[in-house]
CSV table of C-alpha atoms in Angstrom, one decimal:
chain,number,residue,atom,x,y,z
A,1,UNK,CA,31.5,61.5,-30.5
A,2,UNK,CA,30.7,58.4,-28.0
A,3,UNK,CA,31.6,58.8,-24.3
A,4,UNK,CA,34.6,56.4,-24.7
A,5,UNK,CA,37.7,56.2,-22.0
A,6,UNK,CA,40.7,54.6,-22.6
A,7,UNK,CA,41.0,50.8,-22.3
A,8,UNK,CA,42.1,49.6,-19.1
A,9,UNK,CA,44.2,46.7,-19.0
A,10,UNK,CA,47.9,45.2,-17.7
A,11,UNK,CA,50.3,42.9,-19.4
A,12,UNK,CA,51.0,39.3,-18.2
A,13,UNK,CA,54.2,37.2,-20.1
A,14,UNK,CA,52.6,34.0,-20.8
A,15,UNK,CA,55.6,32.1,-20.8
A,16,UNK,CA,56.4,33.3,-16.0
A,17,UNK,CA,53.0,35.2,-15.7
A,18,UNK,CA,54.8,38.3,-14.9
A,19,UNK,CA,52.0,41.2,-14.6
A,20,UNK,CA,53.2,44.6,-15.4
A,21,UNK,CA,52.2,48.0,-16.4
A,22,UNK,CA,52.2,48.6,-20.3
A,23,UNK,CA,54.8,51.7,-21.2
A,24,UNK,CA,52.5,52.5,-23.7
A,25,UNK,CA,54.0,50.0,-27.3
A,26,UNK,CA,55.1,47.1,-25.3
A,27,UNK,CA,55.9,44.1,-27.1
A,28,UNK,CA,57.9,41.5,-24.7
A,29,UNK,CA,58.5,41.0,-21.4
A,30,UNK,CA,62.1,41.9,-21.1
A,31,UNK,CA,62.5,40.5,-18.3
A,32,UNK,CA,61.4,36.8,-19.6
A,33,UNK,CA,64.5,34.3,-20.0
A,34,UNK,CA,62.9,32.4,-22.7
A,35,UNK,CA,61.0,34.1,-26.0
A,36,UNK,CA,57.0,34.8,-25.4
A,37,UNK,CA,54.2,36.4,-26.0
A,38,UNK,CA,52.8,39.2,-23.8
A,39,UNK,CA,48.7,39.1,-23.5
A,40,UNK,CA,46.5,42.3,-22.3
A,41,UNK,CA,44.3,42.0,-18.8
A,42,UNK,CA,41.6,43.6,-18.5
A,43,UNK,CA,40.2,45.8,-16.1
A,44,UNK,CA,36.7,44.5,-17.0
A,45,UNK,CA,36.5,40.8,-17.1
A,46,UNK,CA,32.8,40.8,-18.4
A,47,UNK,CA,32.8,42.7,-21.9
A,48,UNK,CA,29.9,44.7,-22.2
A,49,UNK,CA,29.4,45.5,-26.5
A,50,UNK,CA,28.6,48.0,-26.9
A,51,UNK,CA,26.3,49.4,-30.3
A,52,UNK,CA,26.7,48.5,-33.2
A,53,UNK,CA,27.5,52.1,-34.6
A,54,UNK,CA,30.8,52.3,-32.6
A,55,UNK,CA,32.2,50.1,-34.9
A,56,UNK,CA,34.9,47.9,-34.0
A,57,UNK,CA,35.0,49.9,-30.7
A,58,UNK,CA,31.7,47.8,-29.6
A,59,UNK,CA,34.5,45.4,-28.4
A,60,UNK,CA,36.8,47.8,-27.1
A,61,UNK,CA,36.5,47.1,-23.4
A,62,UNK,CA,38.0,43.9,-24.2
A,63,UNK,CA,40.8,45.8,-26.5
A,64,UNK,CA,43.7,48.0,-25.6
A,65,UNK,CA,42.8,50.9,-26.9
A,66,UNK,CA,43.6,54.5,-26.4
A,67,UNK,CA,41.3,56.4,-28.6
A,68,UNK,CA,38.6,55.8,-31.4
A,69,UNK,CA,39.1,56.1,-35.3
A,70,UNK,CA,36.8,56.5,-37.3
A,71,UNK,CA,35.2,54.0,-40.5
A,72,UNK,CA,34.9,51.3,-38.8
A,73,UNK,CA,33.1,48.0,-38.5
A,74,UNK,CA,32.9,45.1,-36.6
A,75,UNK,CA,32.6,41.0,-37.7
A,76,UNK,CA,29.4,39.8,-38.3
A,77,UNK,CA,28.1,36.5,-37.7
A,78,UNK,CA,24.5,34.6,-38.8
A,79,UNK,CA,23.6,30.9,-38.7
A,80,UNK,CA,24.1,29.8,-41.9
A,81,UNK,CA,21.5,28.0,-44.1
A,82,UNK,CA,22.5,27.1,-47.5
A,83,UNK,CA,26.2,25.9,-46.5
A,84,UNK,CA,24.4,23.9,-43.5
A,85,UNK,CA,22.0,22.5,-45.4
A,86,UNK,CA,24.9,20.7,-47.6
A,87,UNK,CA,27.2,19.9,-44.8
A,88,UNK,CA,24.3,18.2,-42.6
A,89,UNK,CA,25.2,20.8,-40.1
A,90,UNK,CA,22.7,22.1,-36.9
A,91,UNK,CA,24.7,24.7,-35.5
A,92,UNK,CA,26.9,26.1,-38.5
A,93,UNK,CA,28.1,30.4,-38.0
A,94,UNK,CA,29.9,32.0,-40.1
A,95,UNK,CA,31.5,35.2,-38.8
A,96,UNK,CA,31.7,37.3,-41.5
A,97,UNK,CA,34.5,39.9,-42.2
A,98,UNK,CA,34.0,42.2,-45.3
A,99,UNK,CA,31.5,43.6,-47.2
A,100,UNK,CA,28.3,41.7,-47.5
A,101,UNK,CA,25.6,44.8,-46.7
A,102,UNK,CA,22.7,42.5,-46.4
A,103,UNK,CA,24.2,40.5,-43.6
A,104,UNK,CA,25.4,44.1,-42.1
A,105,UNK,CA,29.2,44.0,-43.0
A,106,UNK,CA,31.0,47.2,-43.8
A,107,UNK,CA,34.1,46.1,-44.3
A,108,UNK,CA,35.5,48.3,-47.3
A,109,UNK,CA,38.4,46.3,-47.6
A,110,UNK,CA,36.6,43.3,-47.6
A,111,UNK,CA,39.0,41.2,-45.2
A,112,UNK,CA,39.3,41.3,-41.3
A,113,UNK,CA,43.1,42.7,-40.8
A,114,UNK,CA,40.9,45.9,-41.1
A,115,UNK,CA,39.9,44.4,-37.0
A,116,UNK,CA,43.7,44.2,-36.7
A,117,UNK,CA,44.6,47.8,-38.4
A,118,UNK,CA,42.0,49.8,-36.5
A,119,UNK,CA,43.4,48.0,-32.9
A,120,UNK,CA,46.5,48.6,-33.7
A,121,UNK,CA,46.5,52.3,-35.3
A,122,UNK,CA,44.1,53.4,-32.1
A,123,UNK,CA,46.7,51.7,-29.4
A,124,UNK,CA,49.0,54.1,-30.9
A,125,UNK,CA,49.6,57.5,-29.1
A,126,UNK,CA,47.3,60.2,-30.9
A,127,UNK,CA,50.8,62.6,-30.9
A,128,UNK,CA,53.5,59.8,-31.2
A,129,UNK,CA,55.9,61.9,-33.7
A,130,UNK,CA,58.1,59.7,-34.4
A,131,UNK,CA,56.6,56.2,-38.4
A,132,UNK,CA,54.7,53.5,-38.1
A,133,UNK,CA,56.0,50.5,-40.0
A,134,UNK,CA,53.8,47.2,-41.5
A,135,UNK,CA,55.5,44.7,-44.3
A,136,UNK,CA,52.9,42.4,-45.4
A,137,UNK,CA,51.4,40.1,-48.2
A,138,UNK,CA,48.5,42.4,-49.6
A,139,UNK,CA,45.4,42.5,-47.1
A,140,UNK,CA,46.9,44.0,-44.5
A,141,UNK,CA,48.7,46.8,-46.6
A,142,UNK,CA,45.1,47.0,-47.5
A,143,UNK,CA,44.0,47.9,-44.2
A,144,UNK,CA,46.5,49.5,-42.5
A,145,UNK,CA,46.8,52.3,-45.6
A,146,UNK,CA,43.1,53.4,-45.3
A,147,UNK,CA,43.3,53.6,-41.9
A,148,UNK,CA,46.0,55.8,-41.6
A,149,UNK,CA,44.8,57.5,-44.8
A,150,UNK,CA,41.4,57.9,-43.2
A,151,UNK,CA,42.8,59.3,-40.0
A,152,UNK,CA,45.9,61.5,-40.7
A,153,UNK,CA,48.7,58.7,-39.4
A,154,UNK,CA,51.7,58.6,-40.8
A,155,UNK,CA,52.3,54.6,-42.1
A,156,UNK,CA,55.6,53.2,-45.0
A,157,UNK,CA,54.1,49.9,-45.4
A,158,UNK,CA,56.9,47.5,-47.5
A,159,UNK,CA,54.6,44.6,-49.4
A,160,UNK,CA,56.0,42.5,-52.5
A,161,UNK,CA,55.7,43.7,-55.6
A,162,UNK,CA,53.8,40.3,-56.8
A,163,UNK,CA,51.4,41.3,-54.7
A,164,UNK,CA,51.0,45.3,-55.5
A,165,UNK,CA,47.5,44.0,-56.6
A,166,UNK,CA,46.2,44.1,-53.8
A,167,UNK,CA,46.5,47.5,-52.9
A,168,UNK,CA,43.3,48.5,-54.1
A,169,UNK,CA,41.0,51.4,-53.0
A,170,UNK,CA,37.8,53.6,-54.0
A,171,UNK,CA,39.7,56.6,-54.0
A,172,UNK,CA,43.4,58.2,-54.1
A,173,UNK,CA,45.2,57.6,-50.6
A,174,UNK,CA,46.2,60.1,-48.0
A,175,UNK,CA,49.7,61.8,-48.6
A,176,UNK,CA,50.6,60.4,-45.3
A,177,UNK,CA,50.5,56.7,-47.1
A,178,UNK,CA,54.1,55.3,-48.2
A,179,UNK,CA,54.7,52.6,-49.8
A,180,UNK,CA,58.3,50.6,-50.6
A,181,UNK,CA,57.8,47.4,-52.6
A,182,UNK,CA,60.4,43.9,-52.4
A,183,UNK,CA,61.0,43.2,-56.2
A,184,UNK,CA,59.2,40.9,-58.2
A,185,UNK,CA,60.2,36.7,-57.2
A,186,UNK,CA,60.0,37.9,-53.6
A,187,UNK,CA,58.0,37.4,-50.9
A,188,UNK,CA,56.8,38.3,-47.7
A,189,UNK,CA,59.6,37.4,-45.8
A,190,UNK,CA,61.6,40.0,-47.9
A,191,UNK,CA,59.1,42.5,-47.4
A,192,UNK,CA,59.5,41.8,-44.3
A,193,UNK,CA,63.8,42.2,-44.4
A,194,UNK,CA,63.2,45.8,-46.2
A,195,UNK,CA,61.3,47.0,-43.7
A,196,UNK,CA,63.7,45.7,-41.1
A,197,UNK,CA,65.9,47.2,-42.9
A,198,UNK,CA,63.8,50.5,-42.7
A,199,UNK,CA,63.2,50.2,-39.1
A,200,UNK,CA,67.2,51.0,-38.3
A,201,UNK,CA,66.5,54.7,-38.7
A,202,UNK,CA,65.1,56.4,-35.4
A,203,UNK,CA,62.4,57.7,-36.9
A,204,UNK,CA,59.9,54.6,-37.5
A,205,UNK,CA,58.3,52.0,-35.1
A,206,UNK,CA,57.4,48.6,-35.9
A,207,UNK,CA,53.8,47.5,-35.6
A,208,UNK,CA,55.6,43.9,-34.3
A,209,UNK,CA,52.8,41.3,-35.4
A,210,UNK,CA,51.9,38.9,-33.8
A,211,UNK,CA,53.4,40.3,-30.5
A,212,UNK,CA,51.5,43.5,-30.3
A,213,UNK,CA,48.1,42.7,-28.1
A,214,UNK,CA,46.2,45.2,-30.0
A,215,UNK,CA,46.8,43.4,-33.2
A,216,UNK,CA,45.8,40.1,-31.9
A,217,UNK,CA,43.0,41.6,-29.4
A,218,UNK,CA,41.6,42.9,-32.5
A,219,UNK,CA,41.6,40.3,-34.6
A,220,UNK,CA,39.8,38.0,-31.5
A,221,UNK,CA,36.4,40.7,-32.0
A,222,UNK,CA,36.3,38.0,-34.9
A,223,UNK,CA,35.4,35.4,-31.8
A,224,UNK,CA,33.7,38.3,-30.1
A,225,UNK,CA,31.5,38.3,-32.5
A,226,UNK,CA,30.1,35.4,-33.0
A,227,UNK,CA,30.2,34.1,-29.4
A,228,UNK,CA,28.2,37.3,-28.6
A,229,UNK,CA,26.0,36.2,-31.4
A,230,UNK,CA,25.6,32.6,-30.7
A,231,UNK,CA,25.2,33.1,-26.8
A,232,UNK,CA,28.3,30.5,-26.3
A,233,UNK,CA,31.3,29.5,-27.2
A,234,UNK,CA,31.9,26.8,-30.2
A,235,UNK,CA,32.9,23.9,-30.3
A,236,UNK,CA,35.1,24.4,-33.6
A,237,UNK,CA,36.6,26.9,-34.8
A,238,UNK,CA,38.1,27.0,-38.5
A,239,UNK,CA,40.1,29.1,-40.3
A,240,UNK,CA,43.4,29.6,-42.6
A,241,UNK,CA,46.4,30.4,-40.9
A,242,UNK,CA,49.2,32.4,-42.9
A,243,UNK,CA,50.5,33.5,-39.4
A,244,UNK,CA,48.7,31.8,-37.1
A,245,UNK,CA,48.2,35.5,-34.9
A,246,UNK,CA,44.4,34.7,-36.1
A,247,UNK,CA,44.0,31.3,-34.1
A,248,UNK,CA,45.7,32.2,-31.6
A,249,UNK,CA,44.0,35.6,-30.6
A,250,UNK,CA,41.0,33.3,-30.9
A,251,UNK,CA,42.3,30.6,-28.3
A,252,UNK,CA,43.0,33.8,-26.3
A,253,UNK,CA,39.4,36.0,-26.6
A,254,UNK,CA,38.3,31.9,-25.7
A,255,UNK,CA,40.6,31.6,-22.6
A,256,UNK,CA,38.5,35.3,-21.6
A,257,UNK,CA,35.0,34.2,-22.4
A,258,UNK,CA,35.3,31.0,-20.5
A,259,UNK,CA,36.5,34.1,-17.6
A,260,UNK,CA,33.7,36.4,-18.1
A,261,UNK,CA,30.9,33.3,-17.2
A,262,UNK,CA,28.5,33.6,-19.4
A,263,UNK,CA,28.9,31.8,-22.6
A,264,UNK,CA,30.2,28.3,-20.9
A,265,UNK,CA,33.5,27.0,-20.4
A,266,UNK,CA,34.0,24.7,-23.5
A,267,UNK,CA,37.4,25.6,-25.4
A,268,UNK,CA,35.8,25.3,-28.9
A,269,UNK,CA,39.0,23.4,-31.5
A,270,UNK,CA,40.5,25.3,-33.2
A,271,UNK,CA,41.1,23.6,-36.8
A,272,UNK,CA,44.0,26.5,-38.8
A,273,UNK,CA,44.5,25.5,-42.4
A,274,UNK,CA,47.4,26.0,-45.3
A,275,UNK,CA,46.5,26.3,-48.7
A,276,UNK,CA,49.7,23.0,-50.1
A,277,UNK,CA,52.0,23.5,-51.2
A,278,UNK,CA,53.4,25.9,-48.8
A,279,UNK,CA,52.8,24.1,-45.8
A,280,UNK,CA,55.7,24.9,-43.3
A,281,UNK,CA,53.2,25.0,-39.4
A,282,UNK,CA,51.5,21.2,-41.1
A,283,UNK,CA,54.6,20.1,-41.0
A,284,UNK,CA,55.8,21.1,-38.0
A,285,UNK,CA,52.7,19.9,-36.1
A,286,UNK,CA,52.2,16.5,-37.8
A,287,UNK,CA,55.5,16.1,-36.7
A,288,UNK,CA,54.2,17.5,-32.7
A,289,UNK,CA,57.8,20.4,-33.3
A,290,UNK,CA,57.6,23.0,-31.7
A,291,UNK,CA,60.5,24.4,-33.7
A,292,UNK,CA,59.7,24.9,-37.4
A,293,UNK,CA,61.3,22.1,-39.7
A,294,UNK,CA,64.0,24.2,-42.0
A,295,UNK,CA,62.8,24.8,-45.8
A,296,UNK,CA,65.3,26.4,-48.3
A,297,UNK,CA,64.1,30.0,-48.8
A,298,UNK,CA,64.5,28.9,-53.1
A,299,UNK,CA,61.7,26.2,-52.3
A,300,UNK,CA,59.7,28.6,-50.0
A,301,UNK,CA,59.3,31.1,-53.1
A,302,UNK,CA,58.4,28.7,-55.0
A,303,UNK,CA,55.6,27.1,-53.2
A,304,UNK,CA,54.4,30.8,-52.7
A,305,UNK,CA,54.0,31.0,-56.6
A,306,UNK,CA,52.0,27.8,-56.3
A,307,UNK,CA,49.2,28.7,-53.9
A,308,UNK,CA,46.2,30.8,-54.9
A,309,UNK,CA,45.7,32.3,-51.1
A,310,UNK,CA,49.5,34.9,-51.4
A,311,UNK,CA,48.6,36.7,-47.4
A,312,UNK,CA,48.7,32.8,-46.3
A,313,UNK,CA,53.2,32.9,-46.7
A,314,UNK,CA,54.4,33.3,-43.8
A,315,UNK,CA,57.8,31.6,-43.8
A,316,UNK,CA,58.6,32.6,-39.8
A,317,UNK,CA,55.1,32.6,-37.9
A,318,UNK,CA,54.6,33.1,-34.6
A,319,UNK,CA,54.4,29.0,-33.7
A,320,UNK,CA,56.9,28.0,-31.0
A,321,UNK,CA,57.1,31.4,-29.5
A,322,UNK,CA,55.8,30.9,-25.8
A,323,UNK,CA,51.5,31.3,-25.9
A,324,UNK,CA,52.1,31.1,-30.0
A,325,UNK,CA,49.9,28.5,-32.1
A,326,UNK,CA,51.8,25.6,-31.3
A,327,UNK,CA,50.6,26.3,-27.9
A,328,UNK,CA,47.5,27.1,-29.0
A,329,UNK,CA,46.9,24.1,-30.4
A,330,UNK,CA,47.9,22.1,-27.6
A,331,UNK,CA,45.7,23.6,-24.9
A,332,UNK,CA,42.9,23.0,-27.5
A,333,UNK,CA,43.5,19.9,-29.0
A,334,UNK,CA,43.7,21.8,-32.3
A,335,UNK,CA,44.6,19.9,-35.8
A,336,UNK,CA,46.0,21.6,-38.9
A,337,UNK,CA,44.4,21.2,-41.9
A,338,UNK,CA,45.7,20.9,-45.6
A,339,UNK,CA,43.9,22.0,-48.9
A,340,UNK,CA,44.7,22.3,-52.7
A,341,UNK,CA,44.0,25.4,-54.8
A,342,UNK,CA,41.2,22.8,-56.4
A,343,UNK,CA,39.4,22.5,-53.5
A,344,UNK,CA,39.8,26.7,-52.7
A,345,UNK,CA,38.2,27.4,-55.8
A,346,UNK,CA,35.4,24.7,-55.6
A,347,UNK,CA,34.4,26.0,-51.7
A,348,UNK,CA,34.5,29.0,-53.0
A,349,UNK,CA,32.0,29.0,-55.5
A,350,UNK,CA,29.9,26.5,-53.2
A,351,UNK,CA,30.0,28.9,-50.9
A,352,UNK,CA,28.6,31.8,-53.4
A,353,UNK,CA,25.8,30.3,-54.4
A,354,UNK,CA,24.9,28.7,-51.1
A,355,UNK,CA,25.4,32.5,-48.9
A,356,UNK,CA,25.7,34.3,-51.8
A,357,UNK,CA,28.5,36.2,-51.6
A,358,UNK,CA,32.3,35.8,-53.3
A,359,UNK,CA,35.1,34.9,-50.6
A,360,UNK,CA,38.9,35.2,-50.6
A,361,UNK,CA,41.4,32.5,-51.8
A,362,UNK,CA,42.3,32.0,-47.9
A,363,UNK,CA,38.7,32.5,-46.7
A,364,UNK,CA,38.4,29.7,-49.1
A,365,UNK,CA,40.5,27.9,-47.8
A,366,UNK,CA,39.3,27.5,-44.6
A,367,UNK,CA,36.0,26.6,-46.0
A,368,UNK,CA,37.3,23.4,-48.3
A,369,UNK,CA,38.6,22.5,-45.2
A,370,UNK,CA,35.6,22.2,-43.0
A,371,UNK,CA,33.6,20.7,-46.2
A,372,UNK,CA,36.7,17.8,-45.4
A,373,UNK,CA,36.1,17.7,-42.5
A,374,UNK,CA,32.6,16.4,-42.3
A,375,UNK,CA,33.2,14.2,-44.9
A,376,UNK,CA,36.3,12.8,-43.4
A,377,UNK,CA,33.2,12.4,-39.6
A,378,UNK,CA,35.4,15.2,-37.9
A,379,UNK,CA,32.1,16.9,-36.4
A,380,UNK,CA,29.4,16.2,-35.1
A,381,UNK,CA,26.2,17.0,-37.3
A,382,UNK,CA,25.1,19.1,-33.9
A,383,UNK,CA,28.4,20.5,-33.1
A,384,UNK,CA,28.1,24.5,-32.6
A,385,UNK,CA,30.6,25.5,-35.1
A,386,UNK,CA,32.7,28.9,-36.0
A,387,UNK,CA,33.8,29.7,-39.3
A,388,UNK,CA,35.7,32.6,-39.7
A,389,UNK,CA,35.5,33.9,-43.2
A,390,UNK,CA,38.5,36.4,-42.9
A,391,UNK,CA,37.3,38.1,-46.4
A,392,UNK,CA,34.9,38.6,-48.5
A,393,UNK,CA,32.8,40.8,-51.1
A,394,UNK,CA,35.5,41.9,-53.1
A,395,UNK,CA,33.6,41.2,-56.5
A,396,UNK,CA,30.6,42.8,-55.2
A,397,UNK,CA,32.2,45.8,-53.5
A,398,UNK,CA,34.2,46.4,-56.9
A,399,UNK,CA,31.0,46.4,-58.9
A,400,UNK,CA,31.0,48.8,-60.9
A,401,UNK,CA,33.3,51.7,-59.1
A,402,UNK,CA,36.5,52.6,-60.7
A,403,UNK,CA,39.5,51.9,-58.2
A,404,UNK,CA,42.5,53.5,-57.5
A,405,UNK,CA,45.8,51.4,-56.8
A,406,UNK,CA,48.6,52.5,-54.5
A,407,UNK,CA,52.3,52.5,-56.3
A,408,UNK,CA,55.7,51.9,-54.7
A,409,UNK,CA,57.8,54.7,-53.9
A,410,UNK,CA,60.8,52.9,-54.5
A,411,UNK,CA,61.6,49.1,-55.9
A,412,UNK,CA,63.8,47.3,-53.7
A,413,UNK,CA,65.9,44.0,-54.7
A,414,UNK,CA,65.8,41.6,-52.6
A,415,UNK,CA,69.2,41.9,-50.9
A,416,UNK,CA,69.0,45.6,-50.5
A,417,UNK,CA,71.8,48.0,-49.1
A,418,UNK,CA,71.4,48.6,-45.7
A,419,UNK,CA,72.1,53.0,-46.2
A,420,UNK,CA,70.5,53.4,-49.2
A,421,UNK,CA,67.4,52.0,-47.5
A,422,UNK,CA,67.3,54.5,-44.8
A,423,UNK,CA,68.6,57.4,-47.0
A,424,UNK,CA,65.3,56.8,-48.8
A,425,UNK,CA,62.3,56.3,-46.7
A,426,UNK,CA,63.6,59.0,-44.6
A,427,UNK,CA,63.4,61.0,-48.4
A,428,UNK,CA,60.1,60.0,-48.1
A,429,UNK,CA,58.9,62.0,-45.0
A,430,UNK,CA,61.2,64.8,-45.2
A,431,UNK,CA,59.2,67.4,-45.6
A,432,UNK,CA,56.6,66.0,-42.2
A,433,UNK,CA,59.8,66.7,-39.7
């Protein structure tokens, strides 16, 4: 095992600037009068990147972790030739999260959600006897399931029944991982609601989503990979967003890298995209509203059914909260872009032809938005551009392998009974008390 020491850091409330100690799983500052994210302030102001065999933990100087878990991989950044030439960009860098051994990318869940899971679970106390709860539209659940199964961490997942096809694995999981689902017709918001009911039991604790510094700083390793490979902070950052947490993380990493002092002082423009017709953050941003606009539940569910990139379907994103996506876009002179299913599919085909690997629908939306931004003259040819490919290589990984699918222990109605949920989820872990 590598020589590893728990990372030293304090917490800072974005709204007030108050600095305080982490109680272990602190998700917010209770002294703040307005809703606000908290950030980690690391003792090491200059990051010392460890060797590649540390996996994701090569960036542990800027991860709020107590230990290293087995099986992790870091994002891989390389300078594009094929797509760059096609677009006429001189300095296009692709940060690949997924399975593409030819490029050194070895994430077997094929999604950058692994960066979250290995960071979040390593922040948790090894001796915690409560059960971690994670709600997901698919990829996050697959990543947390793998990490918790491989490292024997108790986990309760909540996923919409319509998204269960995302829960594939190369072998059966450890019994410490359990799954519940919201019935067909539900979406990510219904899965969140179901998980919140389970959390009414004292046996469970919330992963915390965007409020968890470990989730954001795990995602931020995409930017750390890019900057330490390129040698400078990019001018533009492209990513598709569902919650916007990855883009918030990118902005936070950018600020740390400026403070580091070795990679320049520029702020990269966040160019985030949504999959039409599900575009609630685009709608709020285009009218400069910090608050999300009204979005009828039935219409939202209908729009989710239409889009290819189901993982981009968060109806309650950390958009307006202090330190959230609205602030990130304002601080970076960013934009919210839109791409259709057809544009995403075309971009995916182009990416596979030019870069040699299949990409997930969300990554396809990001690639499509880059293609459109270049066509619209928004990107200078000489600009340093980072394209965050958040999921890749699933076809490559599955080829020749027999997949195993995690099945839900219980499927609940969209309006579940609280006591019924609590009784059933507690019973799932009855043998582990």
